[in-house]
Every structure is written in structure tokens, then in C-alpha cells.
Short mmCIF file of N, CA, C and O in Angstrom, two decimals:
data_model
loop_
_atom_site.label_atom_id
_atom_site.label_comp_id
_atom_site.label_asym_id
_atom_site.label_seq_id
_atom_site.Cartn_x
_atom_site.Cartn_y
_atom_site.Cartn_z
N UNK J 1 38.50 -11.87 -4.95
CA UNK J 1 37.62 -12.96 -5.33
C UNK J 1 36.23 -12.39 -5.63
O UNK J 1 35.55 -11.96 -4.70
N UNK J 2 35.82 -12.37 -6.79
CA UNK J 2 34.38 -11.81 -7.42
C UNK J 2 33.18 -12.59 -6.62
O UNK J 2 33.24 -13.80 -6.38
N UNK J 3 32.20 -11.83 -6.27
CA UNK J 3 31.47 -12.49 -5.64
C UNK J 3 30.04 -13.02 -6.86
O UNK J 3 29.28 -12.04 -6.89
N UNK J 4 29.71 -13.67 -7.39
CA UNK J 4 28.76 -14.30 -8.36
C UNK J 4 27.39 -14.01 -8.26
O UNK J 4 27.03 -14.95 -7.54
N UNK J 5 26.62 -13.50 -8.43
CA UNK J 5 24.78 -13.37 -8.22
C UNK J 5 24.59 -14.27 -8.42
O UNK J 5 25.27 -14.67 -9.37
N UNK J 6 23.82 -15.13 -7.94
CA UNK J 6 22.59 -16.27 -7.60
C UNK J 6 21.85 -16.00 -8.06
O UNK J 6 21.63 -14.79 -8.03
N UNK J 7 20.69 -17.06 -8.98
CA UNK J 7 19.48 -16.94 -8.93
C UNK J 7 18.40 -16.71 -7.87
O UNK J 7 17.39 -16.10 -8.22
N UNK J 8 18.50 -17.10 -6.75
CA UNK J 8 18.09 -16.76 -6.16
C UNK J 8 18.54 -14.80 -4.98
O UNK J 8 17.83 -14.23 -4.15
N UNK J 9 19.30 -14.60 -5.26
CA UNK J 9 19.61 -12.81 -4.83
C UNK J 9 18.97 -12.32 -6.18
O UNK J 9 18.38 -11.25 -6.27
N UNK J 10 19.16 -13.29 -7.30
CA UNK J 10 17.94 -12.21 -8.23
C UNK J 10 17.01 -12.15 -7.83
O UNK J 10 16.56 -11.06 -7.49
N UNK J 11 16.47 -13.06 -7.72
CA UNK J 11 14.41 -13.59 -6.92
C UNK J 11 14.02 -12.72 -5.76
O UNK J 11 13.02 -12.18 -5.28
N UNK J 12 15.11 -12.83 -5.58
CA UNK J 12 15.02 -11.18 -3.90
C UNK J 12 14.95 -10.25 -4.64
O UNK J 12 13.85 -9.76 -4.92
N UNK J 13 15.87 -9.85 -5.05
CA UNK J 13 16.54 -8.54 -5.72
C UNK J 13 14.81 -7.93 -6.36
O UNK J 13 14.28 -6.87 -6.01
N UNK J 14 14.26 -8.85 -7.26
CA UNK J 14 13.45 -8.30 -8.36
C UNK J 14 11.98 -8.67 -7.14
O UNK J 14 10.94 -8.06 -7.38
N UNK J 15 11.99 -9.36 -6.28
CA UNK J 15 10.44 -9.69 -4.92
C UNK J 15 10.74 -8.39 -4.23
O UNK J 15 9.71 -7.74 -4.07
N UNK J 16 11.74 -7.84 -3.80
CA UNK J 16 11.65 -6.72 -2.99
C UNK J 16 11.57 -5.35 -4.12
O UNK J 16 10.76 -4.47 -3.82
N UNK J 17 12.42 -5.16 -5.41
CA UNK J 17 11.59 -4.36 -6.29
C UNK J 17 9.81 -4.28 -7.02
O UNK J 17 9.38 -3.58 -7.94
N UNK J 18 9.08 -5.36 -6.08
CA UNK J 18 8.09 -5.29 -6.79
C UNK J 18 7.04 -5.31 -5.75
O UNK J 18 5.84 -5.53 -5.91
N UNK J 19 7.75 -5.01 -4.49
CA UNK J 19 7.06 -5.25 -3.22
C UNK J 19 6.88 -3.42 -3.07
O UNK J 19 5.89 -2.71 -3.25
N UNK J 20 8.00 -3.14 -2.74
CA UNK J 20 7.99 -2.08 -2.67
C UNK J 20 7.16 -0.49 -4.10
O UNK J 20 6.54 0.55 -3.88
N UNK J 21 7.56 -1.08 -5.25
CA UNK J 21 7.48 -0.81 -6.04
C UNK J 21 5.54 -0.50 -6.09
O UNK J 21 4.80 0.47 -6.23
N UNK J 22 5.45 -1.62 -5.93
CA UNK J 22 3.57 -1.84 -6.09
C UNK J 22 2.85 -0.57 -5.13
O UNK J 22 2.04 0.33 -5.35
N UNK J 23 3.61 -1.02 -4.00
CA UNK J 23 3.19 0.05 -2.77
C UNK J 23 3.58 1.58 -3.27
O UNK J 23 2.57 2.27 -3.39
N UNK J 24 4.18 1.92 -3.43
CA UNK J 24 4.63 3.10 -4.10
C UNK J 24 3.40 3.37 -5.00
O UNK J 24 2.54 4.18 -4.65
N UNK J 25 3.33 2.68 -6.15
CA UNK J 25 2.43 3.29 -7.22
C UNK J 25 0.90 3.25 -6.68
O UNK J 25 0.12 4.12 -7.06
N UNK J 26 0.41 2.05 -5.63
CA UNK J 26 -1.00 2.16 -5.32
C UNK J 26 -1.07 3.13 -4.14
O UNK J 26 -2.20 3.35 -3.71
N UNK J 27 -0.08 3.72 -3.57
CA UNK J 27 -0.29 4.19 -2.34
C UNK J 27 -0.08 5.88 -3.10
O UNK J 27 -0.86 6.77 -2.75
N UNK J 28 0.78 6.10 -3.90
CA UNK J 28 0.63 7.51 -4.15
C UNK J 28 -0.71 7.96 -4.86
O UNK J 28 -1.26 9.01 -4.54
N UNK J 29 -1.35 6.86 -6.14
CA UNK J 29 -2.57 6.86 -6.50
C UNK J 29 -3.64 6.98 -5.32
O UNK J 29 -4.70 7.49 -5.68
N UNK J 30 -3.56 6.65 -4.10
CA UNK J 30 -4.65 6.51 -3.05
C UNK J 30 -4.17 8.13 -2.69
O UNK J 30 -5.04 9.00 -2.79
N UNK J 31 -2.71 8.54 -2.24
CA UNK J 31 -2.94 9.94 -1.58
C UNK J 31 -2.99 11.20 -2.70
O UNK J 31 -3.12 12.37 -2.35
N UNK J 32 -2.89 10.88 -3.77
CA UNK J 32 -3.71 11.82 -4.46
C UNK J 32 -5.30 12.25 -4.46
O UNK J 32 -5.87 13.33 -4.30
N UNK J 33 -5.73 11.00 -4.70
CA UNK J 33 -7.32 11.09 -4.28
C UNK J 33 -7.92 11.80 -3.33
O UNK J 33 -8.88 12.56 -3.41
N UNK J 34 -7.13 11.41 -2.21
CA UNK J 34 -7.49 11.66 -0.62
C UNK J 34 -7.54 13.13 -0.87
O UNK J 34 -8.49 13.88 -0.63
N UNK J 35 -6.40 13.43 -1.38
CA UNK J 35 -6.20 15.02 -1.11
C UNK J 35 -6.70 15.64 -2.12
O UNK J 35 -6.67 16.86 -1.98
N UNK J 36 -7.31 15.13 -3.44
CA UNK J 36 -8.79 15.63 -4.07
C UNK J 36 -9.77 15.83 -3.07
O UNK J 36 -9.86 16.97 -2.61
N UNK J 37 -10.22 15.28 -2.80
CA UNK J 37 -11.39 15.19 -1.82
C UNK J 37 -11.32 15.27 -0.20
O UNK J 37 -12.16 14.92 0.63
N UNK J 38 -9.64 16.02 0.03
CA UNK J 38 -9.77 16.01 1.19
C UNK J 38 -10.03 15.38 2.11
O UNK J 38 -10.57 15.88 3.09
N UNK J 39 -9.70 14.15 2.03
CA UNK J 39 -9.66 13.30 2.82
C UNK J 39 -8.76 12.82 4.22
O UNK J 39 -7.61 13.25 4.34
N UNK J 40 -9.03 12.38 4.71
CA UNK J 40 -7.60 12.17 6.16
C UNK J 40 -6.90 11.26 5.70
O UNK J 40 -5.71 11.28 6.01
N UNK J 41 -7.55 9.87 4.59
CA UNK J 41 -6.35 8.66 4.55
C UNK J 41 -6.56 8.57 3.02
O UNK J 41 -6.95 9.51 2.33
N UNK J 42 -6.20 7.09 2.46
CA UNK J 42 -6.35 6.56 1.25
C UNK J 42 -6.91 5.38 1.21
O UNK J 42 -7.04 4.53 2.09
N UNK J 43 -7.28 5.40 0.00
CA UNK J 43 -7.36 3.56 -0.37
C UNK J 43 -6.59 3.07 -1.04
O UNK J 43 -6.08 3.88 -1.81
N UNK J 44 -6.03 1.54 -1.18
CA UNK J 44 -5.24 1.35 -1.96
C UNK J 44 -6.19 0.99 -3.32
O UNK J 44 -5.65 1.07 -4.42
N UNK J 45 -7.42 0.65 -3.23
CA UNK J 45 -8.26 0.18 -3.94
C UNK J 45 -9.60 1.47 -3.60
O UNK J 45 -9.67 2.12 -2.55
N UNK J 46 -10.42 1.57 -4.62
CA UNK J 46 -11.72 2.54 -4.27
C UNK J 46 -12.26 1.14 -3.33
O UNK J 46 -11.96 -0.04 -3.51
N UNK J 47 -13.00 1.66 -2.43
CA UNK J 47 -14.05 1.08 -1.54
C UNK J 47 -15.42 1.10 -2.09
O UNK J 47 -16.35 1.31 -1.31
N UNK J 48 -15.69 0.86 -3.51
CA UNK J 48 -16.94 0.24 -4.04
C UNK J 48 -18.25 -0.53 -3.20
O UNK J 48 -19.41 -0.23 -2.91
N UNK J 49 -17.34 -1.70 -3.00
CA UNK J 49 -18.27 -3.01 -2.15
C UNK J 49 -18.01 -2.97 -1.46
O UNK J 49 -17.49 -1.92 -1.07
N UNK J 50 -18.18 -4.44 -0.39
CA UNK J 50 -17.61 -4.92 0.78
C UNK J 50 -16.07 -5.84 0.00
O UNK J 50 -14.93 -5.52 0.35
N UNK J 51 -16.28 -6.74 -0.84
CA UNK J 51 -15.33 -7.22 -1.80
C UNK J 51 -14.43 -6.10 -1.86
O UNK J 51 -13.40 -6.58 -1.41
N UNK J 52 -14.31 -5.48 -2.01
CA UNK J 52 -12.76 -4.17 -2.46
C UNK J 52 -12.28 -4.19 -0.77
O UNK J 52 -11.24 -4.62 -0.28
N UNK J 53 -13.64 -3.45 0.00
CA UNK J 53 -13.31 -3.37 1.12
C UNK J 53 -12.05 -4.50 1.91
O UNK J 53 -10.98 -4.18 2.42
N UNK J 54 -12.61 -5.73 1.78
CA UNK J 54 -11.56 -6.58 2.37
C UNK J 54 -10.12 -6.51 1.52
O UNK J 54 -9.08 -6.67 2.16
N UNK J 55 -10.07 -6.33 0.45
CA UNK J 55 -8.65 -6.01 -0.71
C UNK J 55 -8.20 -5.03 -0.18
O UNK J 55 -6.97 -5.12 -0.22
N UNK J 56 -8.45 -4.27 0.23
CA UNK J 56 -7.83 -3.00 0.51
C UNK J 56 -7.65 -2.97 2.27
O UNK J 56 -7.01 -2.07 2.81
N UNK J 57 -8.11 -3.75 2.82
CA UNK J 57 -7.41 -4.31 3.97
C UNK J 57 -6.61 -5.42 3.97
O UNK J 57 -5.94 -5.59 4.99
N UNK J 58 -6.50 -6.31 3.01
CA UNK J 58 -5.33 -7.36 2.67
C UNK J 58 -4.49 -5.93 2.47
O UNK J 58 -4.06 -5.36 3.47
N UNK J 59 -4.32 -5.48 1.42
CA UNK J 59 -3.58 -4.80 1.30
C UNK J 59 -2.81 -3.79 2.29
O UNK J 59 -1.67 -3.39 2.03
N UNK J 60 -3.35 -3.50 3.18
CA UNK J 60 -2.83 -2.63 4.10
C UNK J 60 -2.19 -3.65 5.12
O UNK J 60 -1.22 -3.22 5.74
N UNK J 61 -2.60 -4.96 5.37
CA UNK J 61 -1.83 -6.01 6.40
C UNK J 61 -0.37 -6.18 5.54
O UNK J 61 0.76 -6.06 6.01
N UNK J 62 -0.81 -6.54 4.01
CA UNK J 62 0.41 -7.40 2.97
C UNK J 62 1.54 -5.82 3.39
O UNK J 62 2.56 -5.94 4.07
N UNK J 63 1.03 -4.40 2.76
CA UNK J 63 2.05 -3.32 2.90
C UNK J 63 2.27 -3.26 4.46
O UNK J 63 3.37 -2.70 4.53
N UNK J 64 1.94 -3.48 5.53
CA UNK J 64 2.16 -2.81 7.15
C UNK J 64 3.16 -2.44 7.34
O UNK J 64 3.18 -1.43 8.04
N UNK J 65 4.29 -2.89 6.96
CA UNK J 65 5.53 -2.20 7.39
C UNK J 65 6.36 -0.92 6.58
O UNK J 65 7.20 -0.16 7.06
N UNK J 66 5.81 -0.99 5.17
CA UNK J 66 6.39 0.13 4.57
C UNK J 66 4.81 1.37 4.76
O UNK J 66 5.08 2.57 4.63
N UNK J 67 3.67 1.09 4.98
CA UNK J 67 2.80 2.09 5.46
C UNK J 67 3.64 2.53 7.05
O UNK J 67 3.66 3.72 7.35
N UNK J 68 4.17 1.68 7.81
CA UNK J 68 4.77 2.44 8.92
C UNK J 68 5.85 3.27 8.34
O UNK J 68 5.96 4.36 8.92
N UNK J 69 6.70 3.06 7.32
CA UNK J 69 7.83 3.97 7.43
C UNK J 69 7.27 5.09 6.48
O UNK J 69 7.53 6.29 6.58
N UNK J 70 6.50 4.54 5.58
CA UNK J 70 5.89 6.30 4.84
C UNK J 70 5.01 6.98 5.64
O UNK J 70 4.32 7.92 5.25
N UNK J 71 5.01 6.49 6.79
CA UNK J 71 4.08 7.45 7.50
C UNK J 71 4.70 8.68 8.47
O UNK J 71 4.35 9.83 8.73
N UNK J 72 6.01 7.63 8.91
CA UNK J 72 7.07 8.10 9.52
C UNK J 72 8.02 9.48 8.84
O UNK J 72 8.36 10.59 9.24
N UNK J 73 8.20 8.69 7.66
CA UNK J 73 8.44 9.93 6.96
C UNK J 73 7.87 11.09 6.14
O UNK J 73 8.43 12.06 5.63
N UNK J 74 6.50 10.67 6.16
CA UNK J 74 5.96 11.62 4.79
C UNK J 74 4.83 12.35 6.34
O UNK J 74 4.45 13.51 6.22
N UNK J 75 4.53 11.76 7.31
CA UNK J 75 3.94 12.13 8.10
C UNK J 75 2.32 12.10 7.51
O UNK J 75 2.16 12.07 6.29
N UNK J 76 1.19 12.12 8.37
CA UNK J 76 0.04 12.98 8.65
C UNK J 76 -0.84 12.14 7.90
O UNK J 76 -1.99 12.20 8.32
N UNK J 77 -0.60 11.06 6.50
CA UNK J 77 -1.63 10.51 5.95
C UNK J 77 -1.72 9.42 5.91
O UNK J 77 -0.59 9.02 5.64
N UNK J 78 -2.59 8.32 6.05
CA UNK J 78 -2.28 6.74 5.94
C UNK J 78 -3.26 6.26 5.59
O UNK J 78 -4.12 7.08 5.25
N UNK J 79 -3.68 4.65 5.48
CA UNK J 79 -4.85 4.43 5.28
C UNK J 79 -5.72 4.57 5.80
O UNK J 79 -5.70 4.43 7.02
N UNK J 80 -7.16 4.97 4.99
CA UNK J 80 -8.48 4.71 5.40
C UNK J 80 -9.06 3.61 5.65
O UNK J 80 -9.03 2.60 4.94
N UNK J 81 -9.87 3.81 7.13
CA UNK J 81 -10.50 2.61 7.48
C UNK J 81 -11.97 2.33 6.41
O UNK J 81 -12.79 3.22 6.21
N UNK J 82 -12.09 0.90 5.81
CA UNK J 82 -13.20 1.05 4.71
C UNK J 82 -14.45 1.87 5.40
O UNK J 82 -14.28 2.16 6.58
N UNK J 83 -15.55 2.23 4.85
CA UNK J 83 -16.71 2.67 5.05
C UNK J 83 -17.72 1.69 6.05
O UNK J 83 -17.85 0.50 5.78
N UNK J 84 -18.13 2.06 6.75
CA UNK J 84 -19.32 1.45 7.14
C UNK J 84 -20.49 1.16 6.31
O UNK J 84 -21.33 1.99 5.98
N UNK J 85 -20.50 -0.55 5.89
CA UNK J 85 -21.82 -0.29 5.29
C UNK J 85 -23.00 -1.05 6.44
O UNK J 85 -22.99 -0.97 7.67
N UNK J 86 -23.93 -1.76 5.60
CA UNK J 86 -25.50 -1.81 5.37
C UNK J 86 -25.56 -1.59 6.86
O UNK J 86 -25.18 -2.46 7.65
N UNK J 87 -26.06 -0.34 7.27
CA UNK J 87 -26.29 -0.14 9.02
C UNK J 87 -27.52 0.57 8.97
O UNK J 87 -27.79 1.59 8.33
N UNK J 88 -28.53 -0.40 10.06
CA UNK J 88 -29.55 0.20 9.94
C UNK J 88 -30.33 1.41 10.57
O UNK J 88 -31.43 1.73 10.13
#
């Protein structure tokens, strides 16, 4: 008995290729950088403002669980905590 795809196992199928997918391309773009400049982590976004700053911590809450397993496996690099700004 053939089992049929759903519209909806597509809607998964293509939400978890684009979940993962995203993370992949912004997270290898961030550990390239890092390791230009020698850095300990990445951004998923440059840390410009305070505005990026919070994006790039959405971003690290929205990825949390695949930053745990590439960390697990690739070891030693993860995200950067944003910059400290206006401190007097």
C-alpha cells in the first residue's frame, strides 16, 4: 500500500530544509569571519548597532538547538556575545 505525501509533510519537509539550511549558510558566513580576524565566536549578523545586536541574538535563541549540535560536532566555536556598547 503506497504511502501518499501530504501537503502538509511537504510544509515540513521544505520548513525544516529552510530552517536548517539558513543556519548553515549564516553560521558558516559568521565562522569564516571569526577566523579572519581570529576571533573565539561568530555573528550571524555583523554587530553594527544595538538593532543588529538584538537580530543576532533572536537569531541565536530562533537557531539554539542546531548551534548545540554544531558545536558538538564541529567543536571549539559558537556564537559571539554582541559587543558592549555606550559604557561610560
Amino acid at each position: 500500500m503506497p504511502r501518499f505525501i501530504h501537503r502538509a509533510d511537504i510544509a515540513v519537509i521544505i520548513a525544516v530544509v529552510l530552517y536548517v539550511g539558513s543556519f548553515l549558510v549564516l553560521s558558516r558566513i559568521g565562522i569564516r569571519e571569526a577566523q579572519r580576524y581570529h576571533s573565539h565566536g561568530y555573528y550571524f549578523i555583523e554587530p553594527t548597532n544595538t538593532s543588529r545586536d538584538d537580530i543576532h541574538f533572536s537569531l541565536y535563541v530562533f537557531f539554539w538547538p542546531l548551534v548545540q549540535i554544531d558545536y558538538f560536532f564541529n567543536g571549539g566555536i559558537g556564537p559571539a556575545t554582541p559587543p558592549l556598547r555606550e559604557m561610560n
